[in-house]
């Protein structure tokens, strides 16, 4: 009996097997969950990656900027499972102009794109799944500590600060549905998303030294375990929280 035995979980953002979302999906299945995945853009790639899981789950297309996709999401998920107990939001994107030290020159159009996909979609996904969460459950989002202005992170840092605020408001408004809402703030990892950040090597060089527990930039499992735990029944009274899984770096001064 795993800690997610009998639970139905939606995981977004599985693009490669090096992603946190993939590790969440794999661990969730190992802990007894039934999975549905969402993907965007390169659907054939997502479907191929899904076959690397212990059991191949259904994959549904979801563009979080597409209202039709969001409006029909519950019905499309309902073709595979009769409800949801957990939702994992692992969706973020910013145009290159919004990263890499270009903060003062980024246009509103590019900032708006980053905020829509990386921040507003947290609410959009939760609301789209709400009809399937009649018995309550948990929403978990993936975060990167937004309490500081990081080198090169720029408008994505602003988007993550918005995500952390959104997390609190969602926790407030979904509590009446018995839905817990929490974030996992992972340390830097060598995912595809990280590779798109100009100057990411600054994090790679400094983080393992700053973290009192050390930090493995290629190990997505610790963050995934936190996500799985938060979706389980072992955190029945925790909501609006940010759980840091970063080797303790957030707690230590520079």
mmCIF file of N, CA, C and O in Angstrom, residues 19 77 79 89 137 148-149 200 211 244:
data_model
loop_
_atom_site.group_PDB
_atom_site.id
_atom_site.type_symbol
_atom_site.label_atom_id
_atom_site.label_comp_id
_atom_site.label_asym_id
_atom_site.label_seq_id
_atom_site.Cartn_x
_atom_site.Cartn_y
_atom_site.Cartn_z
ATOM 1 N N UNK A 19 12.758 15.865 -16.137
ATOM 2 C CA UNK A 19 11.933 16.890 -15.497
ATOM 3 C C UNK A 19 11.467 16.452 -14.112
ATOM 4 O O UNK A 19 11.349 15.253 -13.826
ATOM 5 N N UNK A 77 -10.490 14.762 -19.249
ATOM 6 C CA UNK A 77 -9.924 13.927 -18.178
ATOM 7 C C UNK A 77 -10.919 12.855 -17.775
ATOM 8 O O UNK A 77 -10.564 11.698 -17.517
ATOM 9 N N UNK A 79 -12.845 11.166 -19.432
ATOM 10 C CA UNK A 79 -12.875 9.998 -20.313
ATOM 11 C C UNK A 79 -11.944 8.893 -19.808
ATOM 12 O O UNK A 79 -12.029 7.750 -20.271
ATOM 13 N N UNK A 89 0.892 21.165 -10.889
ATOM 14 C CA UNK A 89 1.156 22.243 -11.849
ATOM 15 C C UNK A 89 2.660 22.366 -12.018
ATOM 16 O O UNK A 89 3.368 22.799 -11.113
ATOM 17 N N UNK A 137 -9.098 17.260 -2.129
ATOM 18 C CA UNK A 137 -7.824 16.775 -2.635
ATOM 19 C C UNK A 137 -6.726 17.804 -2.459
ATOM 20 O O UNK A 137 -6.745 18.601 -1.513
ATOM 21 N N UNK A 148 14.020 36.585 -3.247
ATOM 22 C CA UNK A 148 15.225 37.356 -3.583
ATOM 23 C C UNK A 148 15.235 37.677 -5.069
ATOM 24 O O UNK A 148 14.569 37.010 -5.863
ATOM 25 N N UNK A 149 16.014 38.685 -5.435
ATOM 26 C CA UNK A 149 16.253 38.986 -6.841
ATOM 27 C C UNK A 149 17.492 38.210 -7.291
ATOM 28 O O UNK A 149 18.610 38.559 -6.941
ATOM 29 N N UNK A 200 22.485 30.285 -16.522
ATOM 30 C CA UNK A 200 22.084 29.327 -15.478
ATOM 31 C C UNK A 200 23.284 28.770 -14.720
ATOM 32 O O UNK A 200 23.172 28.368 -13.565
ATOM 33 N N UNK A 211 24.213 25.398 0.009
ATOM 34 C CA UNK A 211 23.238 24.521 0.668
ATOM 35 C C UNK A 211 23.906 23.697 1.759
ATOM 36 O O UNK A 211 24.819 22.916 1.480
ATOM 37 N N UNK A 244 10.319 24.228 0.890
ATOM 38 C CA UNK A 244 11.595 24.363 0.197
ATOM 39 C C UNK A 244 12.328 23.026 0.155
ATOM 40 O O UNK A 244 12.550 22.391 1.195
#
